[in-house]
PDB file of C-alpha atoms in Angstrom:
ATOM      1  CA  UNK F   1     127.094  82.532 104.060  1.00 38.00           C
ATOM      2  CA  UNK F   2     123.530  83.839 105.197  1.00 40.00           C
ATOM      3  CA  UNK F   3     123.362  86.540 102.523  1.00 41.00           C
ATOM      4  CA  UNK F   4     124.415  84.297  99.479  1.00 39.00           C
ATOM      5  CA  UNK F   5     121.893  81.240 100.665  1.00 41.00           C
ATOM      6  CA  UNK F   6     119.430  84.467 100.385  1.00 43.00           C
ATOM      7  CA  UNK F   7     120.565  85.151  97.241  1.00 51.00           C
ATOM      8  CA  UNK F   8     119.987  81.854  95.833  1.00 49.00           C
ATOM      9  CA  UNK F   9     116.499  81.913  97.414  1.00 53.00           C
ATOM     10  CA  UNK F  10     115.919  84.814  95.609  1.00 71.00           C
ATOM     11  CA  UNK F  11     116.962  83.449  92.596  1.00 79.00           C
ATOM     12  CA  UNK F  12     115.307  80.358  92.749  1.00 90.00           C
ATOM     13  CA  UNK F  13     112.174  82.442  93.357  1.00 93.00           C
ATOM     14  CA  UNK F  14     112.488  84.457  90.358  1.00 94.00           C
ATOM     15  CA  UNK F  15     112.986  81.767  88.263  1.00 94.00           C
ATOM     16  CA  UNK F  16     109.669  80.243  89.828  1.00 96.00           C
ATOM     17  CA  UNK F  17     107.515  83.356  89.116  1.00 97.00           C
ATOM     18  CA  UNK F  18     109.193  83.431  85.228  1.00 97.00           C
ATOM     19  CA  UNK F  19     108.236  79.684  84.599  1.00 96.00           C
ATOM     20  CA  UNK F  20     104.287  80.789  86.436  1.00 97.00           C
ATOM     21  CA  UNK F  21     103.902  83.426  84.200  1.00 98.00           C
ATOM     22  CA  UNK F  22     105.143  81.931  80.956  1.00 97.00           C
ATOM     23  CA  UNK F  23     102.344  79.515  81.381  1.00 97.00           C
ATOM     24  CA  UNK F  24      99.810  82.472  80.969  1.00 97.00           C
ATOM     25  CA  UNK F  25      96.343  82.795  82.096  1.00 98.00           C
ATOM     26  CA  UNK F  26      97.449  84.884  85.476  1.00 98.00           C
ATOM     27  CA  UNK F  27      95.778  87.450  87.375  1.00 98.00           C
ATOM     28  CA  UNK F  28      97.746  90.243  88.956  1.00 98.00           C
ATOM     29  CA  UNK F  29      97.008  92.018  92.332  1.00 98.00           C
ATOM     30  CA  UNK F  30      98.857  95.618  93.036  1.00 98.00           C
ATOM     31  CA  UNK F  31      99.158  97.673  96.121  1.00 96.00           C
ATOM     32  CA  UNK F  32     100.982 100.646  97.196  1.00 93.00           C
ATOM     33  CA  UNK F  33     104.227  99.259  96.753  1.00 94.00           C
ATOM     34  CA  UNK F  34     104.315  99.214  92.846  1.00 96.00           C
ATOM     35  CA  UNK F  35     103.718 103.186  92.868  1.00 96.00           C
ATOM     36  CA  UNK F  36     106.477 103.879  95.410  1.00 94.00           C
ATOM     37  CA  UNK F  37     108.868 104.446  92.588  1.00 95.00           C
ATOM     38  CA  UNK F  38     106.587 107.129  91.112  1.00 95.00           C
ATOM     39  CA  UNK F  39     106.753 109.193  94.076  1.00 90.00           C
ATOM     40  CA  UNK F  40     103.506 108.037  95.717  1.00 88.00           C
ATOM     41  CA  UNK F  41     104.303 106.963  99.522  1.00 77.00           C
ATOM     42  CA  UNK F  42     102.482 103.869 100.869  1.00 69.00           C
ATOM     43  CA  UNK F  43     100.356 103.538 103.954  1.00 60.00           C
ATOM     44  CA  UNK F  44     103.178 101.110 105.423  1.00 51.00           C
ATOM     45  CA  UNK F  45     107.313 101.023 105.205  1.00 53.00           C
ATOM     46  CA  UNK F  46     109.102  97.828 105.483  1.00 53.00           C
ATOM     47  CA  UNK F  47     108.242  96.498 108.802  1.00 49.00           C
ATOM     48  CA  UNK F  48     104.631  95.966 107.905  1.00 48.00           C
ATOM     49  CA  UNK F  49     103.131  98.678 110.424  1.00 53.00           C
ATOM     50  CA  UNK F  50     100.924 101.955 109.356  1.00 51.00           C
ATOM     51  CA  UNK F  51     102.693 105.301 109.222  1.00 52.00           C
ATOM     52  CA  UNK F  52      99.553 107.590 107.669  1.00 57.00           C
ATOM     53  CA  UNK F  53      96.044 107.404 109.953  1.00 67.00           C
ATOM     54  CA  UNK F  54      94.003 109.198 106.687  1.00 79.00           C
ATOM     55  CA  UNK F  55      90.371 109.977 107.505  1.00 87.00           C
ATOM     56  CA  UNK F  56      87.771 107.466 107.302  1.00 93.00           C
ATOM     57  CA  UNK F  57      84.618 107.100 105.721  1.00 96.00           C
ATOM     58  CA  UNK F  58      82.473 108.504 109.097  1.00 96.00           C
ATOM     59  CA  UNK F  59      84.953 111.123 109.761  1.00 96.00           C
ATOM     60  CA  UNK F  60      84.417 112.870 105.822  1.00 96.00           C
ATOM     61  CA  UNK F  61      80.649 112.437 106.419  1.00 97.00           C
ATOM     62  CA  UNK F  62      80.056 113.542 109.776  1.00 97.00           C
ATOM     63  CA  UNK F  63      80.892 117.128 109.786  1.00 96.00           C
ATOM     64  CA  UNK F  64      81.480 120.071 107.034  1.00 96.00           C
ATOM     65  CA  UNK F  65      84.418 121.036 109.390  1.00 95.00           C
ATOM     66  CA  UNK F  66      86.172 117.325 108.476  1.00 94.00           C
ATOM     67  CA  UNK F  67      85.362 117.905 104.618  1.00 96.00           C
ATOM     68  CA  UNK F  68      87.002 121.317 105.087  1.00 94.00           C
ATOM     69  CA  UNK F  69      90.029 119.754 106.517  1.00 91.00           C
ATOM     70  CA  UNK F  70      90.386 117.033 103.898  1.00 92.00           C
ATOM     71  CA  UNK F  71      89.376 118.910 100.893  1.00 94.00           C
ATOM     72  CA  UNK F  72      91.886 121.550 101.875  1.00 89.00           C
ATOM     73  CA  UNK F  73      94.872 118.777 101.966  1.00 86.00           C
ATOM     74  CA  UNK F  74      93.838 117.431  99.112  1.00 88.00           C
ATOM     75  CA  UNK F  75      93.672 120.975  97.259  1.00 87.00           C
ATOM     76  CA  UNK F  76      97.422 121.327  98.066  1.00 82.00           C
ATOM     77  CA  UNK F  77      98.564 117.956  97.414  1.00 81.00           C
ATOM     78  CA  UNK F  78      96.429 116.964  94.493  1.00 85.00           C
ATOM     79  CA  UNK F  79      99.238 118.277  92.059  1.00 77.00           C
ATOM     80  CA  UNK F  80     101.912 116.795  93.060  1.00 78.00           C
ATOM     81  CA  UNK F  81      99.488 113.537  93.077  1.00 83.00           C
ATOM     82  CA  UNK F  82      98.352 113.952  89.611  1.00 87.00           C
ATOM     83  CA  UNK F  83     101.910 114.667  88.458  1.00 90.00           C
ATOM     84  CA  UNK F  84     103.623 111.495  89.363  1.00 93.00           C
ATOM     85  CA  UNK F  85     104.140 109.093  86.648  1.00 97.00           C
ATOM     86  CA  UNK F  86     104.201 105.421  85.833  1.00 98.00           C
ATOM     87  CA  UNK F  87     107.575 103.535  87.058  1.00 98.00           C
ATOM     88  CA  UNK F  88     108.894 100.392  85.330  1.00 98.00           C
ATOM     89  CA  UNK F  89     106.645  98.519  87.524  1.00 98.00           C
ATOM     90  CA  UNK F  90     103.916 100.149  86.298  1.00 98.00           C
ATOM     91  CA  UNK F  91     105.404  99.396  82.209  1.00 98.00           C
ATOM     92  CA  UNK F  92     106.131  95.852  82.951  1.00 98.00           C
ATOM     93  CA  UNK F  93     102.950  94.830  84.241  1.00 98.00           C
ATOM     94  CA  UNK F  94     101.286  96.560  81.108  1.00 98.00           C
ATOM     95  CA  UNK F  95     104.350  94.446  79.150  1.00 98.00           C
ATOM     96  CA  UNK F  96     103.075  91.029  80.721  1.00 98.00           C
ATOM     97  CA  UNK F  97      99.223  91.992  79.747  1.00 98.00           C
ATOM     98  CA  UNK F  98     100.622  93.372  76.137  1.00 97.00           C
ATOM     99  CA  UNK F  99     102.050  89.257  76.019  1.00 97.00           C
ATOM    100  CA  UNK F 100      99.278  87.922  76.720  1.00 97.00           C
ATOM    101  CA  UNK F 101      99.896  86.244  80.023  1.00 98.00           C
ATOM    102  CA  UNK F 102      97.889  88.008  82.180  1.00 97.00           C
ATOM    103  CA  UNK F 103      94.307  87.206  82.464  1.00 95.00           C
ATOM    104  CA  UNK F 104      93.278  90.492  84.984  1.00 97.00           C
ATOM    105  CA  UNK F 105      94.904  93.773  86.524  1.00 98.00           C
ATOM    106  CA  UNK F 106      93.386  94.379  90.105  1.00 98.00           C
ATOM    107  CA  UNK F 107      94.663  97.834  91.993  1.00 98.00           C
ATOM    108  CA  UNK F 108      94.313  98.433  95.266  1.00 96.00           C
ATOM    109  CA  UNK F 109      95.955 101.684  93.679  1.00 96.00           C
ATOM    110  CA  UNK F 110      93.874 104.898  92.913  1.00 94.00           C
ATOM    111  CA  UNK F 111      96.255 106.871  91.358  1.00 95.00           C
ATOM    112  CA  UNK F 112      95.516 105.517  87.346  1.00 96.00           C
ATOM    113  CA  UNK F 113      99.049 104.701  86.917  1.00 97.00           C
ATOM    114  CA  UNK F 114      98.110 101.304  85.396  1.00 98.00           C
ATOM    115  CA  UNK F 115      96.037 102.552  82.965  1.00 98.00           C
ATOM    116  CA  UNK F 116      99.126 105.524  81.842  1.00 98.00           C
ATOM    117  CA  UNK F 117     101.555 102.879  81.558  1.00 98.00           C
ATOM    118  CA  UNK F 118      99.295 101.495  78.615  1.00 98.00           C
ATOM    119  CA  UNK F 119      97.591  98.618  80.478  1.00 98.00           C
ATOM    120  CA  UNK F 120      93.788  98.241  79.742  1.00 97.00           C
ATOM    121  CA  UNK F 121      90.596  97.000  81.329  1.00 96.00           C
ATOM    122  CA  UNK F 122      92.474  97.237  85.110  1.00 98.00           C
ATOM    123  CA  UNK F 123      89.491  96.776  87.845  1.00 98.00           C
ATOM    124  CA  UNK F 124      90.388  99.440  90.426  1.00 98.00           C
ATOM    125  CA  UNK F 125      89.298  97.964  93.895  1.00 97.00           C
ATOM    126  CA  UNK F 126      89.487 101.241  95.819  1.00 96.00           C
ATOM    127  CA  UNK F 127      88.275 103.543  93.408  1.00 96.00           C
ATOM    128  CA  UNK F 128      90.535 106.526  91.325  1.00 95.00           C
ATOM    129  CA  UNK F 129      91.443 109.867  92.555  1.00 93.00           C
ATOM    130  CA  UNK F 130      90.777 111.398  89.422  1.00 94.00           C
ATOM    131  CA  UNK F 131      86.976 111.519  89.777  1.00 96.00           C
ATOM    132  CA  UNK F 132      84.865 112.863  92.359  1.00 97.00           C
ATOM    133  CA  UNK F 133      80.977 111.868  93.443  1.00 97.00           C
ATOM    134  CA  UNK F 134      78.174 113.543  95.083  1.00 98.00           C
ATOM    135  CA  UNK F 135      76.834 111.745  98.172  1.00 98.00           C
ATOM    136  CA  UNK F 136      73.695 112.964  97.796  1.00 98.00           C
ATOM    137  CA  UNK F 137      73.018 113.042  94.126  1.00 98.00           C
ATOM    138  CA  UNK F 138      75.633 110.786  92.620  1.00 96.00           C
ATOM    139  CA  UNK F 139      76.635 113.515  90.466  1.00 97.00           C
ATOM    140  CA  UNK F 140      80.312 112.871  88.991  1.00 97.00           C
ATOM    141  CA  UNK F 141      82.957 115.362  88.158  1.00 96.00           C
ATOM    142  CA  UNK F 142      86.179 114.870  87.066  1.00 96.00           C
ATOM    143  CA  UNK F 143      89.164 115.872  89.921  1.00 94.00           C
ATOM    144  CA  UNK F 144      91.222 118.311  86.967  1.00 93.00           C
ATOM    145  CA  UNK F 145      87.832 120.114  87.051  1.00 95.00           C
ATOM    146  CA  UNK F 146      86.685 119.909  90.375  1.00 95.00           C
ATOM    147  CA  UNK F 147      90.089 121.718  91.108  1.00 92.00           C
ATOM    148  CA  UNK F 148      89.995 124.289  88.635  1.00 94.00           C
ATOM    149  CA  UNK F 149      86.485 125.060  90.799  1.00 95.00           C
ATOM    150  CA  UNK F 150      88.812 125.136  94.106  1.00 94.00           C
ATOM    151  CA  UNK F 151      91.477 127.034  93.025  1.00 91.00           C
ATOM    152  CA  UNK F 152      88.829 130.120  91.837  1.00 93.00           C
ATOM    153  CA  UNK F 153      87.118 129.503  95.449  1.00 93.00           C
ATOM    154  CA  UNK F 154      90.265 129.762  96.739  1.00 91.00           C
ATOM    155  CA  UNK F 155      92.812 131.989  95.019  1.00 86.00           C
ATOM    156  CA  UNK F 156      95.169 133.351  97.950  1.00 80.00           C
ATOM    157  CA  UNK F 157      94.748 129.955  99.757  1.00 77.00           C
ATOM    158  CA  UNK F 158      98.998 129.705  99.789  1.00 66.00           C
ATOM    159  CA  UNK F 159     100.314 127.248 102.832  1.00 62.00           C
ATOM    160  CA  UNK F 160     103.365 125.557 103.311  1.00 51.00           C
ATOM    161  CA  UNK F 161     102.787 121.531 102.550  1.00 54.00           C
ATOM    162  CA  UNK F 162     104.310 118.867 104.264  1.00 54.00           C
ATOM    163  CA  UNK F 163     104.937 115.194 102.936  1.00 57.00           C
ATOM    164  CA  UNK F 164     102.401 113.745  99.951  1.00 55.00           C
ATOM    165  CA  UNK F 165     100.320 111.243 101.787  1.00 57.00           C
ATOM    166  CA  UNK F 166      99.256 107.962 100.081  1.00 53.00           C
ATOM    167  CA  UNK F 167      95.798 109.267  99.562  1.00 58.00           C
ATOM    168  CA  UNK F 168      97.031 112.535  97.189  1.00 54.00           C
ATOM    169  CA  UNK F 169      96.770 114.879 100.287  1.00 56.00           C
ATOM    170  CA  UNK F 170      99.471 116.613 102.642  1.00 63.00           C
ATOM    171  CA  UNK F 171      99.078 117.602 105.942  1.00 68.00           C
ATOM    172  CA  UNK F 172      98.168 121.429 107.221  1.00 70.00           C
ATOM    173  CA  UNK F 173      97.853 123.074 110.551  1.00 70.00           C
ATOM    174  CA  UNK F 174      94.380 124.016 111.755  1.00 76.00           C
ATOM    175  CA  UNK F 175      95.112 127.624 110.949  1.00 76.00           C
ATOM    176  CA  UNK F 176      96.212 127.044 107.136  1.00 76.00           C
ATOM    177  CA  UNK F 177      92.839 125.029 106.954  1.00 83.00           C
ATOM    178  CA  UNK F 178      90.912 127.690 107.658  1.00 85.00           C
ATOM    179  CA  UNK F 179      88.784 129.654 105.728  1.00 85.00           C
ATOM    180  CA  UNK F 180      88.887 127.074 102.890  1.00 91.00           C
ATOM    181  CA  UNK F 181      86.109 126.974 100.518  1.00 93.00           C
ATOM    182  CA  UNK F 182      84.997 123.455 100.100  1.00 95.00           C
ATOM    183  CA  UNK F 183      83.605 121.977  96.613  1.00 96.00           C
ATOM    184  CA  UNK F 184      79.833 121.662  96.056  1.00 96.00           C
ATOM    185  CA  UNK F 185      77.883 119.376  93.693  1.00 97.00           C
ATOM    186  CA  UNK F 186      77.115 121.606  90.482  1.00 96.00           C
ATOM    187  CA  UNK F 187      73.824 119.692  90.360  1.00 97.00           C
ATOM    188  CA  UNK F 188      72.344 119.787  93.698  1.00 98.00           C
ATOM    189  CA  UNK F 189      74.680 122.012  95.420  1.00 97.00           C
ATOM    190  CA  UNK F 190      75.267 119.683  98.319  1.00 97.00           C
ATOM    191  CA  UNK F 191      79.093 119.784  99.895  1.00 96.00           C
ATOM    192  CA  UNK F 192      79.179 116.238 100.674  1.00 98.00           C
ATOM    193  CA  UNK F 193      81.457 115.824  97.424  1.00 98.00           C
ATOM    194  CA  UNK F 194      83.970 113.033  97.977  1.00 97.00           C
ATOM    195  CA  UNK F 195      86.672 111.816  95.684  1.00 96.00           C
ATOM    196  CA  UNK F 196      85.383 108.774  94.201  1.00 96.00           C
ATOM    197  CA  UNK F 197      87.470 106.096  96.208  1.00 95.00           C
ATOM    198  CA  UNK F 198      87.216 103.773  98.632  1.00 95.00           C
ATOM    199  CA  UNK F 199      87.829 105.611 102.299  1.00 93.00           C
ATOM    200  CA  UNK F 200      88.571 103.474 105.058  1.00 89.00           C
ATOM    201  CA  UNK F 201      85.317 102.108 106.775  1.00 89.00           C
ATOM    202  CA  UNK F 202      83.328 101.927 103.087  1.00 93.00           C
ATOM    203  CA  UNK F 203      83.512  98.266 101.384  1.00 93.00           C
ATOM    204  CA  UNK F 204      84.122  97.660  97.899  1.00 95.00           C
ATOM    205  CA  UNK F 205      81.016  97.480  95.486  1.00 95.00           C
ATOM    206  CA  UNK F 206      79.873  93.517  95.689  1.00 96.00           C
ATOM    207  CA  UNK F 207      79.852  94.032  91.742  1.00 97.00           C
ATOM    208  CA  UNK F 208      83.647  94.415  91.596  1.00 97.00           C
ATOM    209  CA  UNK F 209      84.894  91.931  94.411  1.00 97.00           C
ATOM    210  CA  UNK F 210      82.514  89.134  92.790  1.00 97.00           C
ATOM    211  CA  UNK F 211      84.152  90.006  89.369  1.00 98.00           C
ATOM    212  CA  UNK F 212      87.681  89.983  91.051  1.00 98.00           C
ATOM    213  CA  UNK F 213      86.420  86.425  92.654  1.00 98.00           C
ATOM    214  CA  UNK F 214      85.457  85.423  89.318  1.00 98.00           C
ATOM    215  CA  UNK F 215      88.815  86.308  87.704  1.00 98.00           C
ATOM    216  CA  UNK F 216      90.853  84.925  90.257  1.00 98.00           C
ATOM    217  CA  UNK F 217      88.918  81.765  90.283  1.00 97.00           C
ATOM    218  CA  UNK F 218      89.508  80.987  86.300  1.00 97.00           C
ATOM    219  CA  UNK F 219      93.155  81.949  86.439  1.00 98.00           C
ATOM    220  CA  UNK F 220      96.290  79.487  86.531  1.00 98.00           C
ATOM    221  CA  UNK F 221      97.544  81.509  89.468  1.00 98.00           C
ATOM    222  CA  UNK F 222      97.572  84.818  91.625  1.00 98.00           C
ATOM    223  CA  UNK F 223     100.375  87.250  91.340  1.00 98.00           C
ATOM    224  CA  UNK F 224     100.690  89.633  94.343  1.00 98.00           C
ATOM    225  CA  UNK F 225     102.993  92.693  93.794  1.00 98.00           C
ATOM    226  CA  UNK F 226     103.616  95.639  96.336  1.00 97.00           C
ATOM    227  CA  UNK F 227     100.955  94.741  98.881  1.00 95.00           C
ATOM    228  CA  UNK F 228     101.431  93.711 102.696  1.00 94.00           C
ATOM    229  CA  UNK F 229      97.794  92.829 102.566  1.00 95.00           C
ATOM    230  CA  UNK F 230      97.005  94.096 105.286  1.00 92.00           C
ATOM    231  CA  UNK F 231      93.399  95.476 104.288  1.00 90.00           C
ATOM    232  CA  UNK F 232      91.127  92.351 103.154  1.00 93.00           C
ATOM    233  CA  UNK F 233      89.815  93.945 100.245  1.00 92.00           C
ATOM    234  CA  UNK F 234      92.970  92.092  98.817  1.00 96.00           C
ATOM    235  CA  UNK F 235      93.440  89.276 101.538  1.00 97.00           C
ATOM    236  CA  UNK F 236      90.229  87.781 100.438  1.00 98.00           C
ATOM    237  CA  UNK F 237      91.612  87.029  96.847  1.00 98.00           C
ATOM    238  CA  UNK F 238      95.138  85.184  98.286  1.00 98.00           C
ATOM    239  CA  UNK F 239      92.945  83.328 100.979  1.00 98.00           C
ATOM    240  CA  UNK F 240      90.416  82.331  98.102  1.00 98.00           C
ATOM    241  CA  UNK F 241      93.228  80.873  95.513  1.00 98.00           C
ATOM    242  CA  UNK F 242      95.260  79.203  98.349  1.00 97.00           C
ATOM    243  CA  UNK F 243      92.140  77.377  99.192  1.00 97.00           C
ATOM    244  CA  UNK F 244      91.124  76.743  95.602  1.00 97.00           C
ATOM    245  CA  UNK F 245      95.486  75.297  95.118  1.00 97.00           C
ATOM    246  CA  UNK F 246      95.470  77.814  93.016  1.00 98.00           C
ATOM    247  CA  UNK F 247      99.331  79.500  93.032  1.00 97.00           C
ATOM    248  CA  UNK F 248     100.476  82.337  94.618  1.00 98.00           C
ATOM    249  CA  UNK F 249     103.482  84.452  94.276  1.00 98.00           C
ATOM    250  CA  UNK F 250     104.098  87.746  96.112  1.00 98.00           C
ATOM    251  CA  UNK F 251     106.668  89.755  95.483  1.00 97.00           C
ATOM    252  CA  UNK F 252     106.680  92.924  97.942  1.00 96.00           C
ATOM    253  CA  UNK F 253     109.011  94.661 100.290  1.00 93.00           C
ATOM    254  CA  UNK F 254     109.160  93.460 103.395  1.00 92.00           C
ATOM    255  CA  UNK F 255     106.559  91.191 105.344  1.00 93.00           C
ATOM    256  CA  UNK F 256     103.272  90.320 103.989  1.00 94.00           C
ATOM    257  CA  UNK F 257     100.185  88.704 105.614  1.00 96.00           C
ATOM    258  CA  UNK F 258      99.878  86.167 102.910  1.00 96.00           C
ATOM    259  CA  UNK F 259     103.399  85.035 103.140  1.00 96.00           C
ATOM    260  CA  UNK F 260     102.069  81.731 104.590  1.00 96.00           C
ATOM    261  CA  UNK F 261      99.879  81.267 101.652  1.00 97.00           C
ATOM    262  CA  UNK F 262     102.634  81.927  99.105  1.00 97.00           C
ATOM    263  CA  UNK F 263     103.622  79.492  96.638  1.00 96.00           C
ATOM    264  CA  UNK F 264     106.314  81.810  95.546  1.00 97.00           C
ATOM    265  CA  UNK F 265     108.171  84.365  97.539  1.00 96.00           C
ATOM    266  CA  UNK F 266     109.880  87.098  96.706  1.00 96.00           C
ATOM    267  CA  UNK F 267     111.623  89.848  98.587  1.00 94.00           C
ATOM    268  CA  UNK F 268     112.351  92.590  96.070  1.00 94.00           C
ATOM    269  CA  UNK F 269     112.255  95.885  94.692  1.00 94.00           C
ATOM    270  CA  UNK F 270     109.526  95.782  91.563  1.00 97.00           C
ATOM    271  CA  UNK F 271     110.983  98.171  89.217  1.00 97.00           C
ATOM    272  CA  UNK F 272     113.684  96.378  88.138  1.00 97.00           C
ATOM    273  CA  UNK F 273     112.114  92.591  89.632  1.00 97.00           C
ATOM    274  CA  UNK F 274     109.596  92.847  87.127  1.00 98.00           C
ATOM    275  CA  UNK F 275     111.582  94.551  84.415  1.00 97.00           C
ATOM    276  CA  UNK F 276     113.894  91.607  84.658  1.00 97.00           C
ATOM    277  CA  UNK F 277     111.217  89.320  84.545  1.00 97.00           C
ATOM    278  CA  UNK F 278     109.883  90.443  81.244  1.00 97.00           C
ATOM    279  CA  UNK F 279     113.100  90.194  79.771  1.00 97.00           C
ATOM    280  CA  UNK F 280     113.312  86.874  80.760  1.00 96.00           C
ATOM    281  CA  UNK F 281     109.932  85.923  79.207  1.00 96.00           C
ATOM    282  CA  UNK F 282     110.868  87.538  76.370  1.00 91.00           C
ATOM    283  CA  UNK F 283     113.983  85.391  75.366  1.00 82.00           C
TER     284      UNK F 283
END
């Protein structure tokens, strides 16, 4: 009895989120959820709670041993990163901006995924793996680049990788670390390269959050998929519409700290959620 009642929840849900985004004019908010399908892991499984501690901000800066480390992780797990593709998430988002009912794409995503799956103009909150930026300088390099630069540094650096982390790396032992060479800035020769993301412990640019703001502020409602927001880089933009009554649907695995601010709530996996959703629009 439970599970059916569930069911029709679900259903009634779906039907919900349809009808909001047939009336157009939406902005969409992704996390790490959406790119679970393309082989990227998130930061948090089902229950809500953080599996991967990745290095912060302070930690990258503070010493060239901590660069070493990351850089190193990153070397190894950059490929596998780079190689994932977009998921029917990823296509039916694109699908919803290619109909003209989506106003914005905001990422909390750095892996470009949107942007493969043919979606266009997506603000990327966090930053994208595939560039890199001199602290010092400001000097940017592209990552394919950047690790055609490590791999010559580093051509018998062979370890045995572990799991892909969220952030493109994979964890190494102290020993496989090293000896690493770590990148320098081809301008000013400084090793305090970082990719060109948002670590923890950095905020956003004001520039993009008071665009997002902006976004979110002229749409007809706020559509949340694959986040637990957590983080209140995205928070912010679900606290901001539920106090401006504008709508809010989420539909993510497992709990989310905006569930009390939904409108709309939605359980699901996104692949086929949002693939089915399209569909539907489409009739």
């Amino acid at each position: 009895m439970e599970a059916a009642r569930t069911t029709a929840l679900d259903q009634t849900a779906h039907e919900r989120l349809v009808e909001l985004l047939r009336g157009g004019n939406v902005t969409v908010l992704t996390g790490a959820g959406l790119s679970t399908e393309s082989g990227i892991p998130d930061y948090r499984g089902p229950d809500g709670k953080r599996r991967v501690v990745p290095m912060t901000y302070g930690q990258f800066v503070a010493s060239p041993a901590n660069r070493q480390r990351y850089w190193a992780r990153s070397f190894v797990g950059w490929r596998r990163f780079a190689g994932a593709r977009p998921n029917d998430g990823h296509r039916a988002v694109a699908d919803l901006q290619r109909l003209g009912l989506v106003r914005a794409i905001i990422t909390q995503n750095v892996d470009g995924l949107h942007q493969l799956a043919g979606a266009r103009d997506v603000v990327e909150l966090h930053g994208n793996l595939a560039l890199a930026r001199c602290l010092d300088c400001g000097e940017t390099a592209h990552r394919a680049d950047l690790d055609g630069r490590l791999l010559e540094a580093n051509p018998h650096f062979e370890v045995i990788a572990g799991e892909l982390r969220p952030d493109g790396d994979v964890v190494l032992s102290d020993e496989a670390v090293a000896g690493f060479h770590t990148p320098r800035c081809l301008v000013c020769q400084s090793d305090l390269v970082k990719p060109d993301v948002v670590f923890f412990g950095e905020s956003v640019p004001k520039t993009i959050v008071e665009q997002c703001f902006s976004y979110v502020e002229a749409s007809l409602g706020l559509v949340v998929l694959g986040s637990s927001l957590q983080v209140m880089s995205g928070y912010r933009f679900v606290r901001h519409a539920a106090a401006s009554a504008i709508p809010v649907a989420i539909v993510t695995r497992g709990p989310s700290r905006g569930d009390d601010k939904a409108t709309i709530r939605l359980d699901a996996p996104l692949g086929v959620t949002l693939s089915k959703i399209v569909q539907d629009l489409q009739r």
